[in-house]
XYZ file of C-alpha atoms in Angstrom:
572
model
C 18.753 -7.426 -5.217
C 21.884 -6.790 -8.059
C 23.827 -9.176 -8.104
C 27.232 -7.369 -8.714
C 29.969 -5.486 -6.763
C 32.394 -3.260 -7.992
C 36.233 -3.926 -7.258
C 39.824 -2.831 -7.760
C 42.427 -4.268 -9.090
C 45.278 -4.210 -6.495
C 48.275 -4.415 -9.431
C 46.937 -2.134 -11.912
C 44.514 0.386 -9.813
C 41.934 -0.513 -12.157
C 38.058 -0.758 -11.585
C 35.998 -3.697 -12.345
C 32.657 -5.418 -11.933
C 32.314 -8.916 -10.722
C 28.667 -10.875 -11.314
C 27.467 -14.235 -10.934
C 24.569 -13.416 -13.449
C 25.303 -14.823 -17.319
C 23.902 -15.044 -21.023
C 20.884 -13.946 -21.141
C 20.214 -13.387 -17.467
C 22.785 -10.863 -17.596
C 21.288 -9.018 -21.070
C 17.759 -8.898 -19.366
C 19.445 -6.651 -16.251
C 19.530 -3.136 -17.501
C 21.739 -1.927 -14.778
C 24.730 -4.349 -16.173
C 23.877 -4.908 -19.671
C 26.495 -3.120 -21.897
C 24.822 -4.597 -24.957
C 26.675 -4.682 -27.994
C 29.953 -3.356 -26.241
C 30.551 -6.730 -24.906
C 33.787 -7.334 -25.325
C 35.160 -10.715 -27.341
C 36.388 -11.820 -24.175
C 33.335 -11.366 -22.052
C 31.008 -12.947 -24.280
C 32.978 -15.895 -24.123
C 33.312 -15.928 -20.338
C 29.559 -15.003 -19.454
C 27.992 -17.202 -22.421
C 26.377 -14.464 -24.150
C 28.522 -15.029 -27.903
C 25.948 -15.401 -30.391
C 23.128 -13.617 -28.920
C 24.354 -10.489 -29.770
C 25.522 -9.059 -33.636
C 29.257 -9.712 -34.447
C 30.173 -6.196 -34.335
C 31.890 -5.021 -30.588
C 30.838 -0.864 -30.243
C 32.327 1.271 -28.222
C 30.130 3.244 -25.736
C 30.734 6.475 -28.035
C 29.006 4.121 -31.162
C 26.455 3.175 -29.095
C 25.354 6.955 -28.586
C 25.729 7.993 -31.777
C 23.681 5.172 -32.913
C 20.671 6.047 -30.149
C 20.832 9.545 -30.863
C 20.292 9.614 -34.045
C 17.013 7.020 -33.878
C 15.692 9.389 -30.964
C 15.516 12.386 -32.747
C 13.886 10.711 -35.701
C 10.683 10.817 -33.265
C 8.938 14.152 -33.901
C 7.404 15.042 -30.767
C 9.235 14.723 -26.637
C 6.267 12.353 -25.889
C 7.723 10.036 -28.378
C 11.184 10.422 -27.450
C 10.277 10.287 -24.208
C 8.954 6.717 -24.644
C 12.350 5.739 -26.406
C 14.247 6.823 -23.593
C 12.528 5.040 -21.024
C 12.753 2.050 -23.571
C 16.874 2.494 -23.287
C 16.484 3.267 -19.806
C 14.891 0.142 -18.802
C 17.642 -1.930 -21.345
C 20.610 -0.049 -20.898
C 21.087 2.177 -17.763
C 24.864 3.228 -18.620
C 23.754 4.358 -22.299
C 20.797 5.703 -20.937
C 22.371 8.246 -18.771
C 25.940 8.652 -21.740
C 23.103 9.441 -24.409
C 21.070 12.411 -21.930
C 24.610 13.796 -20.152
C 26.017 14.613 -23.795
C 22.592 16.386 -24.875
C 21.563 17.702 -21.440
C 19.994 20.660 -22.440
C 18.550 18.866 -25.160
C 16.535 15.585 -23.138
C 16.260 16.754 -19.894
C 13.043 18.700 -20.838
C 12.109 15.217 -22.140
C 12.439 13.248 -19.072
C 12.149 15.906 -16.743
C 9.744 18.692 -16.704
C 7.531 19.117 -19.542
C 7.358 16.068 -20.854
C 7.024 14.220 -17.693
C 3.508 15.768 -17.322
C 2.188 13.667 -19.857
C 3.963 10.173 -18.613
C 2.289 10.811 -15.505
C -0.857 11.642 -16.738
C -0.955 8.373 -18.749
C 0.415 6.090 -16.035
C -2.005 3.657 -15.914
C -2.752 3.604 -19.411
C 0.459 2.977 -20.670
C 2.257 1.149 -18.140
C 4.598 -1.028 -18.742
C 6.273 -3.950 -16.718
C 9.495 -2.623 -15.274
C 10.698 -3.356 -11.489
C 11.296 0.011 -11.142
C 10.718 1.560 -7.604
C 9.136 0.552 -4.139
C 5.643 1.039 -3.958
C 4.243 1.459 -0.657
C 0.375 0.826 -0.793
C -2.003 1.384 2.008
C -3.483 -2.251 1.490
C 0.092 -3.999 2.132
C 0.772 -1.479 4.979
C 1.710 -4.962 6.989
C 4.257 -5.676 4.716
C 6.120 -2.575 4.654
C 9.379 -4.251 5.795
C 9.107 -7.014 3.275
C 8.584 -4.546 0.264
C 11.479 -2.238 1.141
C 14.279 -6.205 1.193
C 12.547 -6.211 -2.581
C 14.860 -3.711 -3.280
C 17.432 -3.897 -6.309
C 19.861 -2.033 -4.145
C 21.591 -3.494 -1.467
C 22.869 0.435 -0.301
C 20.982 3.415 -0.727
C 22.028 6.803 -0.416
C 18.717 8.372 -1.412
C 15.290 7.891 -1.377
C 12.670 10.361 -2.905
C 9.300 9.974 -2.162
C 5.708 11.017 -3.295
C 2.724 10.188 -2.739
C 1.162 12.308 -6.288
C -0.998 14.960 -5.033
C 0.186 17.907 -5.804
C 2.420 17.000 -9.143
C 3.232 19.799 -11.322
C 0.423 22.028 -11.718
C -1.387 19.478 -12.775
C -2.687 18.449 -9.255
C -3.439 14.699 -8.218
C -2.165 11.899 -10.256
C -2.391 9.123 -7.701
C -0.002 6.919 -8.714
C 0.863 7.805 -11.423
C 3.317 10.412 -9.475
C 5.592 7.644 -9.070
C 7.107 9.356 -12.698
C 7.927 11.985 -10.542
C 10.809 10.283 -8.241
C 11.490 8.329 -11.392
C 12.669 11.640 -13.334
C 14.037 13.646 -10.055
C 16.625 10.997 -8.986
C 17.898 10.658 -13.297
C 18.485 14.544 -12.456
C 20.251 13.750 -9.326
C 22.615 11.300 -11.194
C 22.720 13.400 -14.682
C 23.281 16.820 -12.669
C 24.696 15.962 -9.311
C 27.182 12.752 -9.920
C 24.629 10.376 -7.246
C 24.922 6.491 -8.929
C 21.782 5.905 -9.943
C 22.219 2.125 -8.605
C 22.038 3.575 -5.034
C 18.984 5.396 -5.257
C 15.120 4.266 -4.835
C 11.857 6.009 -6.556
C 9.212 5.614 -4.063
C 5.310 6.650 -4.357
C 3.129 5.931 -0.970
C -0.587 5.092 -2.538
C -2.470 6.559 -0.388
C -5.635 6.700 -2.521
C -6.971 9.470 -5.046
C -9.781 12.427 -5.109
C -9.013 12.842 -9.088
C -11.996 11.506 -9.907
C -11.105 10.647 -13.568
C -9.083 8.042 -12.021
C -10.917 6.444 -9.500
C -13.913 6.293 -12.626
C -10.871 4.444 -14.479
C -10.948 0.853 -14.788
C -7.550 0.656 -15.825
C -6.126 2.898 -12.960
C -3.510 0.588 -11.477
C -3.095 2.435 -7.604
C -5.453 1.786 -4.617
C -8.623 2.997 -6.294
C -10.226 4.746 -2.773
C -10.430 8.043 -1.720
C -7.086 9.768 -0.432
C -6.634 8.870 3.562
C -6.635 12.143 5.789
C -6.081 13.054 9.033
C -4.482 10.573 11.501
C -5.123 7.757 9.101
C -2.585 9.394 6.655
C 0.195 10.731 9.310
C 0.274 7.118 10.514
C 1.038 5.543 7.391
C 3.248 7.899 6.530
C 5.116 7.587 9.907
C 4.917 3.560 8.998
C 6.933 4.045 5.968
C 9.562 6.531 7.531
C 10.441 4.311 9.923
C 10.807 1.444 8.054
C 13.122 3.416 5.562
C 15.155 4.817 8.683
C 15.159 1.025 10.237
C 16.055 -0.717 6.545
C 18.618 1.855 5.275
C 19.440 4.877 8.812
C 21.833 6.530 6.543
C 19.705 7.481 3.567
C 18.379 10.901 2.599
C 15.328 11.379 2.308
C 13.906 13.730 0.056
C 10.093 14.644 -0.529
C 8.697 15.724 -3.787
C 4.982 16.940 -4.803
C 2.550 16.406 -1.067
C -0.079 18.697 -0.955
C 0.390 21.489 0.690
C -2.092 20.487 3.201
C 0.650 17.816 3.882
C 4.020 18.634 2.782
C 4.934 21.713 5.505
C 3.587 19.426 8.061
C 6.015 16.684 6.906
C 8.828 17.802 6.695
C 8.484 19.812 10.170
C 7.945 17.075 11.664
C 10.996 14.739 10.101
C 13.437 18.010 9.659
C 14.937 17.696 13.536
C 15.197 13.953 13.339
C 17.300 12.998 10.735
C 18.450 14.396 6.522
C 15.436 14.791 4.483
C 14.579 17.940 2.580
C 11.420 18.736 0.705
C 12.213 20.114 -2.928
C 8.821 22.419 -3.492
C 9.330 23.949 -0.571
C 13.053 24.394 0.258
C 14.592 23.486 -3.408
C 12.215 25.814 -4.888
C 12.934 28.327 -2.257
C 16.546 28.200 -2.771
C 16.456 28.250 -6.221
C 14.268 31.473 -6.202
C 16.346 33.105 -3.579
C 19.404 32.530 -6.047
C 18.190 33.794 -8.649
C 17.050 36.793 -6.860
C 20.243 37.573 -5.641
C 21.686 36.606 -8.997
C 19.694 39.668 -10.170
C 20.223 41.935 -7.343
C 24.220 41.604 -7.550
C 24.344 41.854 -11.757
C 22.154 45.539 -10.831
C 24.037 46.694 -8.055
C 21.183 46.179 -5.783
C 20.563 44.886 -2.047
C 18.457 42.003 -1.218
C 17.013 43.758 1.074
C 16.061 46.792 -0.945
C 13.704 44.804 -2.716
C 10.021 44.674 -3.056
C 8.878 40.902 -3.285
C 5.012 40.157 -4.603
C 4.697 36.428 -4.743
C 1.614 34.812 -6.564
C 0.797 31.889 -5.531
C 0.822 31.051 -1.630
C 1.030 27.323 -1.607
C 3.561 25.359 -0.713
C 6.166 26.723 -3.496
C 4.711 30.132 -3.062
C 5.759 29.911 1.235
C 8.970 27.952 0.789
C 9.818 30.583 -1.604
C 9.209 33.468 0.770
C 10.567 31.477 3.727
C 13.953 30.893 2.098
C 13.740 34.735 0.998
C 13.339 35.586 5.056
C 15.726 33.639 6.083
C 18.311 35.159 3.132
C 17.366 38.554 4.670
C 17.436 38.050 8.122
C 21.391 36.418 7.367
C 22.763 38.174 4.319
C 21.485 41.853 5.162
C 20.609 41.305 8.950
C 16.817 42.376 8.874
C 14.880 40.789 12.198
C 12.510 38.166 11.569
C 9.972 41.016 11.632
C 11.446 43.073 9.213
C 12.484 40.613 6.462
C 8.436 39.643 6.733
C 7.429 43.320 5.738
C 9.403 42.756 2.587
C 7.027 40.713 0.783
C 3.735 40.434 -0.186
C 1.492 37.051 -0.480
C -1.288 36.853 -3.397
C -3.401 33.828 -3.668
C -6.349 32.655 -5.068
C -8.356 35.172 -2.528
C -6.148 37.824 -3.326
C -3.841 39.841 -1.240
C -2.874 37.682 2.106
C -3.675 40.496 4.852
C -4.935 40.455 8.240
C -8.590 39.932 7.665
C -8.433 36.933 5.423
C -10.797 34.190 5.816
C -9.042 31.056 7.850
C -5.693 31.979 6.436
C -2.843 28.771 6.344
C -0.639 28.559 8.948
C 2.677 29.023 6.514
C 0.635 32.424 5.759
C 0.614 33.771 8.932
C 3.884 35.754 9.186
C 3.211 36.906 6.088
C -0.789 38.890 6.731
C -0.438 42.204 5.888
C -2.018 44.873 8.017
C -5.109 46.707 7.662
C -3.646 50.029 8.504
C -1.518 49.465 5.146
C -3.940 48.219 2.575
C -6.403 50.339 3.811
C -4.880 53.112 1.917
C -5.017 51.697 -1.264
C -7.024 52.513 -4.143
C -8.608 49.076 -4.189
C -12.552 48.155 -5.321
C -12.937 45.323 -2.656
C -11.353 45.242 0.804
C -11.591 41.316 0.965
C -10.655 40.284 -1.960
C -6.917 42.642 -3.577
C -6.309 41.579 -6.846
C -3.105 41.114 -8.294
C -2.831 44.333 -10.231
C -4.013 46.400 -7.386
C -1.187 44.852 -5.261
C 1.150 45.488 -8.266
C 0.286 49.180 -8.618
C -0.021 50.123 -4.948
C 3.775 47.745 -3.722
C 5.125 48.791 -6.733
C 7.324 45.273 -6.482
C 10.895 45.406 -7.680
C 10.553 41.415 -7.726
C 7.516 39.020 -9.408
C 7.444 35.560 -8.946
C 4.164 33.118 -10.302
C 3.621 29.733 -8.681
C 0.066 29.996 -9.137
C 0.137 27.162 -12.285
C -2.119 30.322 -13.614
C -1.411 30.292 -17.518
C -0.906 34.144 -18.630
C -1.745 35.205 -14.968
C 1.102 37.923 -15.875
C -0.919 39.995 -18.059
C 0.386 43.224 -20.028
C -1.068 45.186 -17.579
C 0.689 43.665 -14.971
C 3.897 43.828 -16.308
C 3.331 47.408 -17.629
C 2.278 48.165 -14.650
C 5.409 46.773 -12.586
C 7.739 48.361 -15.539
C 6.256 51.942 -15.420
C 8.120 52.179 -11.745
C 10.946 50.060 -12.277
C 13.724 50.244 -14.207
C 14.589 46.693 -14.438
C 12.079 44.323 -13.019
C 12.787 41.190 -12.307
C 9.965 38.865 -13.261
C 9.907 34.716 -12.373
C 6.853 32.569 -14.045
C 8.067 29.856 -12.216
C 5.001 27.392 -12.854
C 5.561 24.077 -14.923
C 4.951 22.569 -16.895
C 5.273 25.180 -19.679
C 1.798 25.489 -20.333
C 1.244 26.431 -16.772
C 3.731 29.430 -16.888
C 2.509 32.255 -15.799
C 4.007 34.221 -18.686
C 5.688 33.723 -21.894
C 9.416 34.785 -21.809
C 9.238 36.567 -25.131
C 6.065 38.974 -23.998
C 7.898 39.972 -21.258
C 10.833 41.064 -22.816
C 8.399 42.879 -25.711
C 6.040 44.545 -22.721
C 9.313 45.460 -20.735
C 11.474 46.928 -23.851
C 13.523 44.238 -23.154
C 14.256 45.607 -19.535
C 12.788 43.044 -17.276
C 14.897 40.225 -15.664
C 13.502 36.901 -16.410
C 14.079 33.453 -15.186
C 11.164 30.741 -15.830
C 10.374 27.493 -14.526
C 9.807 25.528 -17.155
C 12.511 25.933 -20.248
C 11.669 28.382 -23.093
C 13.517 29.293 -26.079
C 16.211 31.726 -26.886
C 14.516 35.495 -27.839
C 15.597 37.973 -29.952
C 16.462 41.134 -28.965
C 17.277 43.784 -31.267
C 19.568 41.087 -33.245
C 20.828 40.127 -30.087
C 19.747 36.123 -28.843
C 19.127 35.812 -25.242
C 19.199 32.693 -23.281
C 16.646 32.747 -20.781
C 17.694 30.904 -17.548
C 15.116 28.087 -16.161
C 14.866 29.122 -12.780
C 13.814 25.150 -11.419
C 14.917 22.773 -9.111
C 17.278 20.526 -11.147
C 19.603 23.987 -10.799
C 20.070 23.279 -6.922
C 18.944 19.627 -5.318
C 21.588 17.887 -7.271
C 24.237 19.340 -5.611
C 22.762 19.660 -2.078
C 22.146 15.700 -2.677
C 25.957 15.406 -3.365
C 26.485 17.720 -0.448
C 24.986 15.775 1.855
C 26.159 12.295 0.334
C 29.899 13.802 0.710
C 29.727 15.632 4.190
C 26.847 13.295 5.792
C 25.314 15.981 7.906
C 23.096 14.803 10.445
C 20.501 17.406 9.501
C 19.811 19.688 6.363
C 19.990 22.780 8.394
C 18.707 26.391 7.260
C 22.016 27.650 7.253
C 23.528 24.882 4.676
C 20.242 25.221 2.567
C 21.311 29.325 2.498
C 24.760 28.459 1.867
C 23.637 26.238 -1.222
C 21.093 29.103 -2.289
C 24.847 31.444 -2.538
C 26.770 28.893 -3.914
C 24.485 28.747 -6.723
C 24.133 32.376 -7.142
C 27.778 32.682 -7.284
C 27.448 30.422 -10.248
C 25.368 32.734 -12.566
C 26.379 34.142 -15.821
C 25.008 37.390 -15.152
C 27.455 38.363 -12.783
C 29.009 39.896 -15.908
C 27.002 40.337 -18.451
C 23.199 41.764 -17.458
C 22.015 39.923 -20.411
C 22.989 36.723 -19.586
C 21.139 34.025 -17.965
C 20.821 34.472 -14.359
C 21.645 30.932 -13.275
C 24.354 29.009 -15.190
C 23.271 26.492 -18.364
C 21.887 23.065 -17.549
C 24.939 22.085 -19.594
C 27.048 23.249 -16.485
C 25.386 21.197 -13.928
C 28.584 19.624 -12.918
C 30.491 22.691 -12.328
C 27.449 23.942 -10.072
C 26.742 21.050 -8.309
C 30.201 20.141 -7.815
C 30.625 24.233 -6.094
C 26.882 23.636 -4.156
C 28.166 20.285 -2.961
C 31.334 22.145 -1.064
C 29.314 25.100 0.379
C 26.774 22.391 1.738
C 29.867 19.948 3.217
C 31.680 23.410 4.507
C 28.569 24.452 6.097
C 27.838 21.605 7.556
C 31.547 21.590 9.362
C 30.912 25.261 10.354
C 27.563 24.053 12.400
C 29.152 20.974 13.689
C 26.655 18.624 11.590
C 29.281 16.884 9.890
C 32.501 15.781 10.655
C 33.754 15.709 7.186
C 37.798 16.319 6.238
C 37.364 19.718 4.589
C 41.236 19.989 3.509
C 40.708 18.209 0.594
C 37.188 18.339 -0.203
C 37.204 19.338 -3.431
C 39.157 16.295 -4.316
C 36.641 14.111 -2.521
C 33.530 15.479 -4.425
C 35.339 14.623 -8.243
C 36.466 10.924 -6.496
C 32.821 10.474 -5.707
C 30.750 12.082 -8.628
C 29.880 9.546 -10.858
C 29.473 9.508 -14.472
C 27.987 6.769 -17.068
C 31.109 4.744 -18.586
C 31.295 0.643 -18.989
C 33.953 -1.136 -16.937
C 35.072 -4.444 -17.532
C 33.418 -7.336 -16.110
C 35.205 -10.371 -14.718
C 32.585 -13.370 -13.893
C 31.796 -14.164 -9.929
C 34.163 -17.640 -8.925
C-alpha cells in the first residue's frame, strides 16, 4: 500500500505529507512524486539532489511545460498516450494539467478517445499497478488481491466487467480503461481524491471473438461465464469489497444489459452502489429534459417521449423519466408509462412483441393503439412510423446506430413541433445517432439538442452555439461527492431525482433558449458542488443519512479536493 499520510501542523494550521519512501523510491511512486518541484530542502532530506535538473518549478511551470509538449501531438490517441504517460509519473500534474483544460482533455481521457485505449488493451499495454483485477481463475484469492491495494481507505470503487463498453460492445478486459477514465472524472469533476479510489474489472471471460483468436489478449481467454456461474462470482467479489472496505461506494459501469438491471436490483437495498448506464444516464437525460421543458415554458408531463434504443441506457432513461413524472407532476405509475414510447432493434415495444425484456414490460404499448396506425407491418413499427403517428415532442438515441436520425425523421418530428428536443446520446462520437449541425440545418435551427458524445460549436445565422454534451460526467461526480459527504446508507430514487433537479437547475438555458442545456464541463465544480447538497439534503429528508445539514455547504468545499503539491517532511 502508499506509504504516506497526510498531517497538520498544530502551530501553523498547515498541511503536510509525511513518507518513509526516499531517492529514487520516492520518484518511481507517481502518487508522491512532485518531480522537478522538489524543493532545495526536500531533496536534501529524502536523498533525491542530483537526480533531478538544478532548476526547482513551480507546479504552474510544470503545466505550462506539459501543455505545451501535449498539444504538439496531432491526434487525441496520441495525446492520450502522453497523458497516461504523466499520469502514471506524476498524479498531481496529471490531474493540474486536465482541470485547467477540462473541456479541452477530458474528451481525451474520457469518452471518445477512450474507445480506442480500450480497444487496444492488450496490444499496447503497459506495466502500471493500476487497479484490482478480479479474475475468475484466482477466484480463491479474492481476499488476498483486494490487501494488494495501493490504498489503505477507499471511498469508491467502480467496477466492470467490459461487456457492454461504449457502443462498441465486449472488450473483455480491456474495459478495465473504463473505471480507469470514470473515477479521473470523479476526481477532475466531483473533488473525490483520486488516492482513495480503486478501478476494478471482474474477468469473467469474452464472446468477442477477435480476442479470444488473439494471442496477445492478456484477460482469461474463455468464453464469458453465464448463469449461476457468473452471479456467484460476482456475489464473491461484492462481498469481499463490502468485508475489505463496508463503507465504500460502489458504482457499476458498462454490464450487459442481460446483467446490469439484475445487479444492481439485487445490491440496491443492501448497501450504496449505483449503476451509471442505467441511473446516471437516466438522470442526466431526465435533466436535460426538464432543462428544455422549463427554458420553453413547458410541463414534463406534457411531453411526448420516443426513446430509441431499449437497452439498458434506453430503460434507465425511461425509468428515471417515470419516476420524474410520477414526483414532479404527480402522474400514477400508470400514467407516467403512457408517456413514452420504446423502439428497439424490433421496432416499436408493444404488446405482441416476441419475448420482450423484463425492464420492457411497463413500457408494451397496446394493440388497441398501434392498431390505428398507418403502419406496413404490425410486428415490426419502424422508427419513422412511430415518429409520424406519436408525433414525440422529445427524441432520445441510445441505439449506438450512426445517422439512425435521418432527415426524415427529424423533418418528420419538426413538421408538428415547434421546438423539438432531440438527444443522440450514443458515444463514442461515431456512434451518435445524429450530427449536431444536421439537426440544427433540418430543424431551421429550432430543435433542442444535447449529445452524448462532445461536438463542436455551430453556426447559426452568425450566431455560435455551444451544444451541451448531455453524458454522465455532467451528474455521477457530484452524486459521488454526495454520497461521500452525507454517507447515505442507500442511493435512494428520491436522492437520484433530487440530483437529476439539482442539475437541471444548473443549465444555461434557463435564460437564454440558445444556450446549452446543461452547464459547461468547465463548470463541473459549481454543479457538482450544488448536486452534492441536493443528494446530502435528500438523504436527511429520507432519514438515510445523518449528516449536519447547517453547514453543509461549507463541508462539501472542506472536502473537495483539488491537485496542488504540499510539502513533505520525511517519516522519523
Amino acid at each position: 500500500m502508499l506509504n504516506f499520510c497526510i498531517k497538520t501542523d498544530t502551530k501553523t494550521g498547515e498541511k503536510y505529507l509525511v513518507t518513509s519512501l526516499h531517492g529514487k523510491a520516492l520518484l518511481s511512486v507517481p502518487q508522491l512524486s512532485k518531480g522537478t518541484a522538489f524543493s532545495f530542502e526536500e531533496r536534501l532530506e529524502f536523498g533525491i539532489m542530483g537526480k533531478l535538473p538544478v532548476r526547482i518549478e513551480t507546479l504552474a511551470d510544470q503545466v505550462t511545460r506539459c501543455y505545451q509538449q501535449c498539444t504538439k501531438y496531432n491526434s487525441a490517441l496520441e495525446q492520450s498516450v502522453y497523458l497516461h504517460s504523466l499520469h502514471n509519473r506524476n498524479q498531481i500534474l496529471f490531474y493540474k494539467l486536465i482541470s485547467e483544460h477540462l473541456e479541452e482533455f477530458i474528451p481525451v481521457i474520457y469518452t471518445p478517445t477512450v474507445g480506442d485505449a480500450v480497444i487496444h488493451f492488450s496490444d499496447k499495454y503497459r506495466q502500471v499497478a493500476r487497479g484490482i483485477y478480479m479474475s475468475y481463475p484466482e477466484r480463491e484469492h479474492l481476499e488476498y488481491i483486494l490487501d494488494n491495494r495501493a490504498n489503505p481507505e477507499v471511498d469508491v470503487v467502480c467496477i466492470t466487467d467490459g461487456e457492454a463498453v461504449l457502443g462498441i460492445g465486449d472488450q473483455g478486459i480491456g474495459g478495465m480503461d473504463i473505471p480507469i477514465a470514470k473515477l479521473m472524472v470523479y476526481s477532475l469533476c466531483g473533488g473525490i481524491n483520486p488516492n482513495r479510489v480503486i478501478p476494478m474489472a471482474i474477468d469473467v471471460g469474452t464472446n468477442n471473438k477477435q480476442l479470444l483468436d488473439n494471442p496477445d489478449y492478456l484477460g482469461w481467454n474463455h468464453e464469458r461465464l453465464t448463469g449461476e456461474e457468473y452471479d456467484e462470482f460476482v456475489d464473491r467479489v461484492v462481498c469481499t469489497i463490502r468485508k475489505k472496505l463496508p463503507n465504500a461506494f460502489i458504482h457499476w459501469e458498462d454490464f450487459g444489459t442481460a446483467n446490469a438491471r439484475r445487479i444492481l436490483e439485487r445490491y440496491n437495498k443492501q448497501f450504496c452502489t449505483f449503476n451509471d448506464d442505467i441511473q446516471g444516464t437516466g438522470i442526466t437525460a431526465l435533466a436535460t429534459i426538464l432543462s428544455a421543458t422549463k427554458a420553453l415554458g413547458q410541463k414534463l408531463s406534457e411531453q411526448r417521449i420516443v426513446i430509441f434504443g431499449a437497452g439498458a441506457a434506453g430503460t434507465g432513461i425511461a425509468d428515471q423519466i417515470v419516476d420524474g413524472l410520477m414526483t414532479t407532476s404527480g402522474l400514477s405509475e400508470e400514467e407516467a408509462h403512457r408517456c413514452l414510447w420504446l423502439v428497439d432493434r424490433e421496432g416499436l415495444v408493444t404488446d405482441q412483441s416476441k419475448n420482450p425484456h423484463p425492464s420492457h414490460m411497463a413500457y408494451l404499448r397496446p394493440r388497441d393503439e398501434w392498431q390505428k396506425w398507418n403502419v406496413t407491418n404490425d410486428s415490426n413499427i419502424r422508427l419513422l412510423e412511430v415518429i409520424s403517428n406519436v408525433k414525440p415532442t422529445v427524441l432520445i438515441g441510445c441505439s449506438a446506430q450512426t445517422d439512425a436520425f435521418n432527415e426524415s425523421i427529424v423533418k418528420a418530428m419538426a413538421c408538428d413541433i415547434e421546438h423539438p428536443i432531440i438527444l443522440p446520446l450514443s458515444n463514442p462520437t461515431t456512434r451518435s445517432e445524429a450530427k449536431p449541425n444536421d439537426l440544427v440545418r433540418w430543424t431551421d435551427g429550432k430543435a433542442l439538442i444535447a449529445t452524448g458524445s462532445p461536438f463542436p460549436p455551430i453556426d447559426l445565422n452568425g450566431k455560435m452555439i455551444n451544444i451541451a454534451q448531455c453524458n454522465n460526467a455532467r451528474a455521477f461526480p457530484g452524486i459521488g461527492l454526495g454520497v461521500l459527504v452525507a454517507k447515505p446508507t442507500l442511493l435512494s430514487k428520491g436522492i437520484l431525482l433530487a440530483a437529476a433537479h439539482a442539475l437541471a437547475e444548473c443549465s444555461p438555458a434557463q435564460t437564454d433558449l440558445t444556450a446549452p442545456l446543461l452547464p459547461s464541463i468547465n463548470d463541473s465544480e459549481i454543479s457538482a458542488k450544488h448536486i452534492a447538497a441536493a443528494v446530502a439534503k435528500q438523504a436527511v429528508k429520507e432519514g438515510l443519512s445523518d449528516v449536519d445539514l447547517s453547514n453543509i455547504e461549507q463541508v462539501i468545499d472542506e472536502i473537495y479536493w483539488k491537485p496542488k503539491y504540499l510539502p513533505y517532511r520525511r517519516e522519523e
